[in-house]
Structure formats: structure tokens, C-alpha cells
């Protein structure tokens, strides 16, 4: 039997993993699209083509860190430090590379994530349920950059 061709009918693509910070556990790859509300439906179709409808889960946000998505309960009225603490308690430290593979010391505490702690997320115009934020280790902003990495290409 032939393998199905990649494309629109091949189902959702799988990323580099996802982590549920509220439960401190991995989100199984086959559940990522459902958890992050990325399943196309006919609810808001475009010329008969299914599209991803507007998200309904406004109680959770998603942060990318080192190629993995981290889902955490957060709302725009929370302060940045509250969200960073929730990410830390939920396991974002697992994004640290092994010391011999990293040009930075890795995140040692919630305060190692970049953003001003006393600001509310709303000050950054973060909408409820935002699923596309970055969580960056502060040391990466001053570390030597590898210009061969995909980031620069």
C-alpha cells in the first residue's frame, strides 16, 4: 500500500513538541492541534475550504521556547512576573540545553525570562488566548550568535 502524500489531506503537522505548564506534562503530539485549537473546520470556510476558526479558549496562552510550545493559564490582566512564575513552575526549564551544547548558562529561575516583570500583559497589547508569544532566556540576548543557525537565514 502506498504512503499518503503530504499536503492538505495529510492531517496536522507535528511540531517539536508541546508542554502543558498547568499539569507539568507533555502534550502528546497527536493532541497538539486539538489543544491549541488548530483543527480546520467548515465553521468559517473559505470558498468551500475548511479553515481554522477563531479560538475559543481565552484562558490559556502559548509561549515558544527553544522550539517547543508551552501552554499556560494566563490572562492579559496578569503581570509578566505572574506568567513567568507559572511557566517556571510548569516546567519551562526543560527547554534548557545540556551545558556542553549551550552558549548560555540556561534558565536557572523564572526571572531569567525576558520581559519587564511589573508590566501587565495588556501593556504589551497581548490579546486573551494569545498562542504566539516567545519566552526567551535573557542571557541569549547577549550571547555570541551562531550565524549559521536557521534564525539568521
GROMACS .gro file of N, CA and C in nm:
model
  459
    1UNK      N    1   0.085  -0.118   0.000
    1UNK     CA    2   0.000   0.000   0.000
    1UNK      C    3   0.090   0.124   0.000
    2UNK      N    4   0.056   0.222  -0.081
    2UNK     CA    5   0.136   0.345  -0.093
    2UNK      C    6   0.113   0.437   0.027
    3UNK      N    7   0.219   0.508   0.063
    3UNK     CA    8   0.208   0.607   0.171
    3UNK      C    9   0.124   0.725   0.124
    4UNK      N   10   0.043   0.785   0.210
    4UNK     CA   11  -0.035   0.903   0.169
    4UNK      C   12   0.059   1.019   0.139
    5UNK      N   13   0.025   1.095   0.039
    5UNK     CA   14   0.104   1.212   0.000
    5UNK      C   15   0.088   1.322   0.102
    6UNK      N   16   0.195   1.398   0.123
    6UNK     CA   17   0.186   1.513   0.213
    6UNK      C   18   0.104   1.620   0.147
    7UNK      N   19   0.035   1.699   0.226
    7UNK     CA   20  -0.045   1.807   0.170
    7UNK      C   21  -0.167   1.832   0.255
    8UNK      N   22  -0.267   1.894   0.195
    8UNK     CA   23  -0.385   1.937   0.268
    8UNK      C   24  -0.460   1.821   0.334
    9UNK      N   25  -0.453   1.702   0.274
    9UNK     CA   26  -0.529   1.590   0.328
    9UNK      C   27  -0.449   1.504   0.425
   10UNK      N   28  -0.324   1.541   0.452
   10UNK     CA   29  -0.240   1.454   0.535
   10UNK      C   30  -0.255   1.479   0.684
   11UNK      N   31  -0.341   1.569   0.726
   11UNK     CA   32  -0.363   1.594   0.867
   11UNK      C   33  -0.270   1.701   0.919
   12UNK      N   34  -0.282   1.733   1.047
   12UNK     CA   35  -0.199   1.840   1.103
   12UNK      C   36  -0.053   1.799   1.110
   13UNK      N   37   0.036   1.895   1.088
   13UNK     CA   38   0.178   1.865   1.100
   13UNK      C   39   0.216   1.868   1.247
   14UNK      N   40   0.317   1.792   1.281
   14UNK     CA   41   0.360   1.784   1.420
   14UNK      C   42   0.483   1.870   1.439
   15UNK      N   43   0.483   1.949   1.542
   15UNK     CA   44   0.594   2.039   1.569
   15UNK      C   45   0.704   1.971   1.651
   16UNK      N   46   0.777   2.051   1.726
   16UNK     CA   47   0.888   2.000   1.806
   16UNK      C   48   0.844   1.966   1.947
   17UNK      N   49   0.719   1.957   1.969
   17UNK     CA   50   0.669   1.919   2.100
   17UNK      C   51   0.593   2.030   2.168
   18UNK      N   52   0.517   1.992   2.266
   18UNK     CA   53   0.437   2.089   2.342
   18UNK      C   54   0.429   2.042   2.486
   19UNK      N   55   0.419   2.139   2.576
   19UNK     CA   56   0.420   2.111   2.719
   19UNK      C   57   0.306   2.185   2.786
   20UNK      N   58   0.233   2.117   2.871
   20UNK     CA   59   0.123   2.175   2.947
   20UNK      C   60   0.178   2.218   3.083
   21UNK      N   61   0.198   2.348   3.101
   21UNK     CA   62   0.255   2.400   3.226
   21UNK      C   63   0.158   2.392   3.342
   22UNK      N   64   0.030   2.386   3.316
   22UNK     CA   65  -0.067   2.375   3.424
   22UNK      C   66  -0.061   2.238   3.492
   23UNK      N   67  -0.025   2.136   3.413
   23UNK     CA   68  -0.018   2.000   3.466
   23UNK      C   69   0.124   1.945   3.466
   24UNK      N   70   0.221   2.026   3.422
   24UNK     CA   71   0.362   1.989   3.417
   24UNK      C   72   0.383   1.854   3.348
   25UNK      N   73   0.329   1.844   3.226
   25UNK     CA   74   0.343   1.720   3.149
   25UNK      C   75   0.339   1.751   2.999
   26UNK      N   76   0.389   1.656   2.922
   26UNK     CA   77   0.391   1.671   2.777
   26UNK      C   78   0.250   1.665   2.720
   27UNK      N   79   0.226   1.743   2.616
   27UNK     CA   80   0.103   1.731   2.539
   27UNK      C   81   0.135   1.634   2.427
   28UNK      N   82   0.068   1.521   2.418
   28UNK     CA   83   0.100   1.423   2.314
   28UNK      C   84   0.092   1.486   2.175
   29UNK      N   85   0.185   1.451   2.086
   29UNK     CA   86   0.186   1.511   1.952
   29UNK      C   87   0.053   1.500   1.879
   30UNK      N   88  -0.016   1.390   1.898
   30UNK     CA   89  -0.144   1.372   1.828
   30UNK      C   90  -0.255   1.460   1.885
   31UNK      N   91  -0.232   1.522   2.002
   31UNK     CA   92  -0.331   1.610   2.065
   31UNK      C   93  -0.299   1.759   2.049
   32UNK      N   94  -0.179   1.792   1.998
   32UNK     CA   95  -0.137   1.932   1.988
   32UNK      C   96  -0.238   2.018   1.912
   33UNK      N   97  -0.278   1.976   1.796
   33UNK     CA   98  -0.370   2.056   1.715
   33UNK      C   99  -0.502   2.080   1.788
   34UNK      N  100  -0.549   1.981   1.859
   34UNK     CA  101  -0.674   1.997   1.935
   34UNK      C  102  -0.654   2.093   2.052
   35UNK      N  103  -0.547   2.074   2.129
   35UNK     CA  104  -0.521   2.157   2.247
   35UNK      C  105  -0.502   2.304   2.210
   36UNK      N  106  -0.431   2.328   2.099
   36UNK     CA  107  -0.403   2.466   2.058
   36UNK      C  108  -0.507   2.519   1.958
   37UNK      N  109  -0.616   2.445   1.944
   37UNK     CA  110  -0.729   2.487   1.859
   37UNK      C  111  -0.685   2.517   1.715
   38UNK      N  112  -0.618   2.420   1.655
   38UNK     CA  113  -0.566   2.438   1.519
   38UNK      C  114  -0.627   2.340   1.420
   39UNK      N  115  -0.743   2.287   1.451
   39UNK     CA  116  -0.809   2.195   1.361
   39UNK      C  117  -0.902   2.272   1.268
   40UNK      N  118  -0.881   2.256   1.139
   40UNK     CA  119  -0.964   2.324   1.041
   40UNK      C  120  -1.105   2.266   1.042
   41UNK      N  121  -1.204   2.354   1.031
   41UNK     CA  122  -1.344   2.313   1.025
   41UNK      C  123  -1.412   2.393   0.914
   42UNK      N  124  -1.536   2.360   0.890
   42UNK     CA  125  -1.615   2.435   0.793
   42UNK      C  126  -1.689   2.552   0.857
   43UNK      N  127  -1.665   2.575   0.986
   43UNK     CA  128  -1.733   2.683   1.059
   43UNK      C  129  -1.713   2.819   0.992
   44UNK      N  130  -1.594   2.847   0.945
   44UNK     CA  131  -1.562   2.971   0.874
   44UNK      C  132  -1.488   2.936   0.745
   45UNK      N  133  -1.551   2.856   0.663
   45UNK     CA  134  -1.483   2.808   0.542
   45UNK      C  135  -1.455   2.924   0.445
   46UNK      N  136  -1.358   2.902   0.358
   46UNK     CA  137  -1.323   2.998   0.254
   46UNK      C  138  -1.337   2.926   0.120
   47UNK      N  139  -1.437   2.965   0.044
   47UNK     CA  140  -1.465   2.905  -0.086
   47UNK      C  141  -1.471   2.753  -0.077
   48UNK      N  142  -1.538   2.704   0.027
   48UNK     CA  143  -1.555   2.561   0.045
   48UNK      C  144  -1.436   2.489   0.107
   49UNK      N  145  -1.335   2.564   0.147
   49UNK     CA  146  -1.215   2.505   0.207
   49UNK      C  147  -1.222   2.525   0.358
   50UNK      N  148  -1.200   2.419   0.434
   50UNK     CA  149  -1.203   2.435   0.580
   50UNK      C  150  -1.089   2.527   0.627
   51UNK      N  151  -1.117   2.607   0.727
   51UNK     CA  152  -1.015   2.695   0.785
   51UNK      C  153  -1.016   2.676   0.938
   52UNK      N  154  -0.915   2.729   1.000
   52UNK     CA  155  -0.909   2.722   1.146
   52UNK      C  156  -0.996   2.835   1.201
   53UNK      N  157  -1.099   2.800   1.277
   53UNK     CA  158  -1.190   2.904   1.329
   53UNK      C  159  -1.124   2.987   1.438
   54UNK      N  160  -1.184   3.100   1.472
   54UNK     CA  161  -1.131   3.180   1.583
   54UNK      C  162  -1.125   3.095   1.709
   55UNK      N  163  -1.022   3.118   1.786
   55UNK     CA  164  -1.004   3.039   1.908
   55UNK      C  165  -1.108   3.076   2.013
   56UNK      N  166  -1.150   2.975   2.087
   56UNK     CA  167  -1.249   2.996   2.192
   56UNK      C  168  -1.186   2.995   2.331
   57UNK      N  169  -1.070   2.933   2.344
   57UNK     CA  170  -1.002   2.923   2.473
   57UNK      C  171  -0.925   3.052   2.499
   58UNK      N  172  -0.982   3.139   2.579
   58UNK     CA  173  -0.915   3.265   2.612
   58UNK      C  174  -0.850   3.259   2.751
   59UNK      N  175  -0.855   3.144   2.815
   59UNK     CA  176  -0.797   3.129   2.948
   59UNK      C  177  -0.653   3.080   2.945
   60UNK      N  178  -0.605   3.039   2.827
   60UNK     CA  179  -0.469   2.988   2.815
   60UNK      C  180  -0.393   3.065   2.708
   61UNK      N  181  -0.263   3.074   2.727
   61UNK     CA  182  -0.174   3.134   2.628
   61UNK      C  183  -0.065   3.032   2.597
   62UNK      N  184   0.003   3.054   2.486
   62UNK     CA  185   0.112   2.964   2.447
   62UNK      C  186   0.238   3.045   2.421
   63UNK      N  187   0.349   2.992   2.468
   63UNK     CA  188   0.479   3.055   2.453
   63UNK      C  189   0.573   2.957   2.385
   64UNK      N  190   0.648   3.005   2.288
   64UNK     CA  191   0.751   2.923   2.223
   64UNK      C  192   0.883   2.946   2.296
   65UNK      N  193   0.955   2.838   2.323
   65UNK     CA  194   1.086   2.848   2.386
   65UNK      C  195   1.171   2.731   2.335
   66UNK      N  196   1.278   2.763   2.265
   66UNK     CA  197   1.370   2.661   2.211
   66UNK      C  198   1.297   2.554   2.130
   67UNK      N  199   1.203   2.595   2.048
   67UNK     CA  200   1.137   2.503   1.956
   67UNK      C  201   1.018   2.427   2.011
   68UNK      N  202   0.982   2.451   2.135
   68UNK     CA  203   0.869   2.381   2.196
   68UNK      C  204   0.765   2.483   2.239
   69UNK      N  205   0.638   2.443   2.234
   69UNK     CA  206   0.531   2.531   2.281
   69UNK      C  207   0.495   2.497   2.424
   70UNK      N  208   0.474   2.601   2.503
   70UNK     CA  209   0.437   2.585   2.644
   70UNK      C  210   0.301   2.651   2.664
   71UNK      N  211   0.202   2.571   2.705
   71UNK     CA  212   0.066   2.619   2.729
   71UNK      C  213   0.050   2.646   2.877
   72UNK      N  214  -0.004   2.765   2.910
   72UNK     CA  215  -0.019   2.803   3.049
   72UNK      C  216  -0.147   2.885   3.066
   73UNK      N  217  -0.213   2.869   3.179
   73UNK     CA  218  -0.330   2.951   3.209
   73UNK      C  219  -0.281   3.094   3.235
   74UNK      N  220  -0.328   3.188   3.156
   74UNK     CA  221  -0.286   3.329   3.170
   74UNK      C  222  -0.388   3.419   3.102
   75UNK      N  223  -0.405   3.538   3.159
   75UNK     CA  224  -0.495   3.638   3.102
   75UNK      C  225  -0.420   3.772   3.092
   76UNK      N  226  -0.464   3.861   3.005
   76UNK     CA  227  -0.395   3.989   2.985
   76UNK      C  228  -0.384   4.075   3.111
   77UNK      N  229  -0.469   4.054   3.210
   77UNK     CA  230  -0.461   4.136   3.331
   77UNK      C  231  -0.355   4.085   3.430
   78UNK      N  232  -0.292   3.974   3.400
   78UNK     CA  233  -0.185   3.922   3.485
   78UNK      C  234  -0.056   3.999   3.459
   79UNK      N  235   0.029   4.007   3.561
   79UNK     CA  236   0.158   4.071   3.540
   79UNK      C  237   0.252   3.971   3.472
   80UNK      N  238   0.354   4.026   3.409
   80UNK     CA  239   0.452   3.942   3.343
   80UNK      C  240   0.516   3.847   3.444
   81UNK      N  241   0.547   3.895   3.563
   81UNK     CA  242   0.611   3.807   3.662
   81UNK      C  243   0.519   3.691   3.701
   82UNK      N  244   0.388   3.714   3.708
   82UNK     CA  245   0.295   3.605   3.739
   82UNK      C  246   0.300   3.497   3.631
   83UNK      N  247   0.305   3.541   3.505
   83UNK     CA  248   0.308   3.445   3.395
   83UNK      C  249   0.442   3.372   3.392
   84UNK      N  250   0.551   3.446   3.411
   84UNK     CA  251   0.683   3.383   3.412
   84UNK      C  252   0.693   3.281   3.525
   85UNK      N  253   0.636   3.312   3.641
   85UNK     CA  254   0.638   3.217   3.753
   85UNK      C  255   0.555   3.092   3.719
   86UNK      N  256   0.443   3.111   3.652
   86UNK     CA  257   0.359   2.997   3.613
   86UNK      C  258   0.431   2.910   3.510
   87UNK      N  259   0.499   2.974   3.415
   87UNK     CA  260   0.577   2.897   3.317
   87UNK      C  261   0.688   2.819   3.387
   88UNK      N  262   0.756   2.884   3.480
   88UNK     CA  263   0.866   2.819   3.552
   88UNK      C  264   0.813   2.701   3.634
   89UNK      N  265   0.708   2.724   3.711
   89UNK     CA  266   0.651   2.617   3.794
   89UNK      C  267   0.601   2.502   3.707
   90UNK      N  268   0.558   2.534   3.585
   90UNK     CA  269   0.504   2.434   3.495
   90UNK      C  270   0.606   2.358   3.415
   91UNK      N  271   0.734   2.394   3.424
   91UNK     CA  272   0.835   2.313   3.360
   91UNK      C  273   0.908   2.373   3.241
   92UNK      N  274   0.905   2.503   3.222
   92UNK     CA  275   0.973   2.561   3.106
   92UNK      C  276   1.125   2.543   3.112
   93UNK      N  277   1.178   2.514   3.230
   93UNK     CA  278   1.323   2.492   3.243
   93UNK      C  279   1.369   2.371   3.163
   94UNK      N  280   1.279   2.285   3.126
   94UNK     CA  281   1.315   2.170   3.045
   94UNK      C  282   1.364   2.213   2.906
   95UNK      N  283   1.344   2.339   2.870
   95UNK     CA  284   1.392   2.391   2.741
   95UNK      C  285   1.542   2.414   2.742
   96UNK      N  286   1.604   2.414   2.859
   96UNK     CA  287   1.749   2.434   2.867
   96UNK      C  288   1.822   2.323   2.793
   97UNK      N  289   1.923   2.362   2.717
   97UNK     CA  290   2.009   2.264   2.651
   97UNK      C  291   2.110   2.213   2.752
   98UNK      N  292   2.171   2.100   2.721
   98UNK     CA  293   2.280   2.049   2.804
   98UNK      C  294   2.391   2.154   2.806
   99UNK      N  295   2.457   2.174   2.919
   99UNK     CA  296   2.560   2.279   2.929
   99UNK      C  297   2.666   2.274   2.819
  100UNK      N  298   2.706   2.155   2.779
  100UNK     CA  299   2.809   2.144   2.676
  100UNK      C  300   2.759   2.180   2.536
  101UNK      N  301   2.629   2.192   2.519
  101UNK     CA  302   2.570   2.228   2.389
  101UNK      C  303   2.518   2.371   2.384
  102UNK      N  304   2.527   2.443   2.494
  102UNK     CA  305   2.467   2.576   2.501
  102UNK      C  306   2.573   2.685   2.513
  103UNK      N  307   2.543   2.798   2.450
  103UNK     CA  308   2.632   2.914   2.462
  103UNK      C  309   2.589   3.005   2.578
  104UNK      N  310   2.487   2.963   2.652
  104UNK     CA  311   2.438   3.041   2.766
  104UNK      C  312   2.429   2.948   2.887
  105UNK      N  313   2.418   3.005   3.006
  105UNK     CA  314   2.409   2.920   3.126
  105UNK      C  315   2.275   2.849   3.142
  106UNK      N  316   2.176   2.884   3.063
  106UNK     CA  317   2.043   2.824   3.077
  106UNK      C  318   1.961   2.901   3.180
  107UNK      N  319   1.833   2.875   3.180
  107UNK     CA  320   1.744   2.941   3.275
  107UNK      C  321   1.760   2.874   3.410
  108UNK      N  322   1.789   2.953   3.512
  108UNK     CA  323   1.806   2.900   3.647
  108UNK      C  324   1.687   2.935   3.737
  109UNK      N  325   1.607   3.032   3.690
  109UNK     CA  326   1.496   3.082   3.770
  109UNK      C  327   1.397   3.150   3.675
  110UNK      N  328   1.276   3.174   3.722
  110UNK     CA  329   1.174   3.239   3.638
  110UNK      C  330   1.220   3.377   3.592
  111UNK      N  331   1.305   3.442   3.670
  111UNK     CA  332   1.349   3.577   3.634
  111UNK      C  333   1.446   3.578   3.516
  112UNK      N  334   1.491   3.461   3.472
  112UNK     CA  335   1.580   3.453   3.356
  112UNK      C  336   1.506   3.468   3.224
  113UNK      N  337   1.375   3.478   3.228
  113UNK     CA  338   1.296   3.502   3.106
  113UNK      C  339   1.285   3.652   3.083
  114UNK      N  340   1.292   3.694   2.957
  114UNK     CA  341   1.292   3.836   2.922
  114UNK      C  342   1.151   3.892   2.924
  115UNK      N  343   1.131   4.006   2.981
  115UNK     CA  344   1.013   4.093   2.984
  115UNK      C  345   1.014   4.165   3.118
  116UNK      N  346   0.954   4.282   3.121
  116UNK     CA  347   0.950   4.360   3.244
  116UNK      C  348   0.846   4.303   3.338
  117UNK      N  349   0.892   4.262   3.456
  117UNK     CA  350   0.808   4.188   3.550
  117UNK      C  351   0.685   4.263   3.599
  118UNK      N  352   0.695   4.393   3.619
  118UNK     CA  353   0.584   4.466   3.679
  118UNK      C  354   0.477   4.506   3.578
  119UNK      N  355   0.499   4.484   3.451
  119UNK     CA  356   0.401   4.519   3.349
  119UNK      C  357   0.293   4.411   3.339
  120UNK      N  358   0.170   4.455   3.311
  120UNK     CA  359   0.066   4.358   3.279
  120UNK      C  360   0.083   4.318   3.133
  121UNK      N  361   0.038   4.198   3.099
  121UNK     CA  362   0.045   4.155   2.959
  121UNK      C  363  -0.032   4.251   2.869
  122UNK      N  364  -0.137   4.310   2.921
  122UNK     CA  365  -0.216   4.404   2.841
  122UNK      C  366  -0.134   4.525   2.799
  123UNK      N  367  -0.029   4.560   2.875
  123UNK     CA  368   0.058   4.672   2.839
  123UNK      C  369   0.134   4.641   2.709
  124UNK      N  370   0.150   4.513   2.679
  124UNK     CA  371   0.214   4.470   2.554
  124UNK      C  372   0.110   4.443   2.446
  125UNK      N  373  -0.015   4.474   2.474
  125UNK     CA  374  -0.127   4.454   2.380
  125UNK      C  375  -0.147   4.305   2.348
  126UNK      N  376  -0.127   4.222   2.449
  126UNK     CA  377  -0.146   4.079   2.433
  126UNK      C  378  -0.295   4.048   2.445
  127UNK      N  379  -0.354   3.990   2.341
  127UNK     CA  380  -0.498   3.959   2.348
  127UNK      C  381  -0.525   3.834   2.431
  128UNK      N  382  -0.646   3.819   2.483
  128UNK     CA  383  -0.681   3.697   2.556
  128UNK      C  384  -0.661   3.575   2.466
  129UNK      N  385  -0.605   3.470   2.522
  129UNK     CA  386  -0.588   3.347   2.447
  129UNK      C  387  -0.475   3.349   2.345
  130UNK      N  388  -0.386   3.446   2.351
  130UNK     CA  389  -0.276   3.456   2.254
  130UNK      C  390  -0.195   3.326   2.254
  131UNK      N  391  -0.165   3.276   2.135
  131UNK     CA  392  -0.094   3.149   2.124
  131UNK      C  393   0.041   3.162   2.054
  132UNK      N  394   0.093   3.284   2.042
  132UNK     CA  395   0.215   3.302   1.962
  132UNK      C  396   0.320   3.390   2.030
  133UNK      N  397   0.340   3.375   2.158
  133UNK     CA  398   0.440   3.457   2.226
  133UNK      C  399   0.571   3.380   2.241
  134UNK      N  400   0.678   3.454   2.262
  134UNK     CA  401   0.810   3.394   2.279
  134UNK      C  402   0.853   3.404   2.424
  135UNK      N  403   0.917   3.300   2.470
  135UNK     CA  404   0.981   3.301   2.602
  135UNK      C  405   1.130   3.287   2.575
  136UNK      N  406   1.206   3.392   2.603
  136UNK     CA  407   1.348   3.394   2.568
  136UNK      C  408   1.432   3.407   2.694
  137UNK      N  409   1.534   3.323   2.703
  137UNK     CA  410   1.630   3.332   2.811
  137UNK      C  411   1.706   3.463   2.797
  138UNK      N  412   1.711   3.542   2.902
  138UNK     CA  413   1.775   3.674   2.896
  138UNK      C  414   1.919   3.666   2.849
  139UNK      N  415   1.993   3.565   2.890
  139UNK     CA  416   2.134   3.553   2.852
  139UNK      C  417   2.153   3.538   2.701
  140UNK      N  418   2.051   3.491   2.630
  140UNK     CA  419   2.063   3.474   2.485
  140UNK      C  420   2.075   3.608   2.412
  141UNK      N  421   2.026   3.712   2.473
  141UNK     CA  422   2.031   3.842   2.407
  141UNK      C  423   2.173   3.899   2.403
  142UNK      N  424   2.261   3.851   2.490
  142UNK     CA  425   2.398   3.900   2.490
  142UNK      C  426   2.500   3.791   2.456
  143UNK      N  427   2.455   3.670   2.429
  143UNK     CA  428   2.545   3.559   2.397
  143UNK      C  429   2.593   3.570   2.252
  144UNK      N  430   2.710   3.512   2.221
  144UNK     CA  431   2.756   3.510   2.082
  144UNK      C  432   2.655   3.435   1.995
  145UNK      N  433   2.628   3.487   1.879
  145UNK     CA  434   2.529   3.427   1.791
  145UNK      C  435   2.595   3.335   1.690
  146UNK      N  436   2.527   3.224   1.659
  146UNK     CA  437   2.572   3.134   1.556
  146UNK      C  438   2.505   3.176   1.426
  147UNK      N  439   2.581   3.242   1.338
  147UNK     CA  440   2.522   3.297   1.216
  147UNK      C  441   2.487   3.191   1.114
  148UNK      N  442   2.521   3.065   1.141
  148UNK     CA  443   2.480   2.956   1.054
  148UNK      C  444   2.344   2.899   1.096
  149UNK      N  445   2.290   2.948   1.208
  149UNK     CA  446   2.163   2.894   1.256
  149UNK      C  447   2.048   2.941   1.168
  150UNK      N  448   1.939   2.867   1.174
  150UNK     CA  449   1.822   2.900   1.093
  150UNK      C  450   1.763   3.035   1.129
  151UNK      N  451   1.789   3.084   1.249
  151UNK     CA  452   1.736   3.214   1.292
  151UNK      C  453   1.778   3.325   1.197
  152UNK      N  454   1.900   3.322   1.150
  152UNK     CA  455   1.954   3.429   1.068
  152UNK      C  456   1.925   3.409   0.920
  153UNK      N  457   1.880   3.294   0.880
  153UNK     CA  458   1.858   3.265   0.736
  153UNK      C  459   1.719   3.301   0.692
   0.00000   0.00000   0.00000
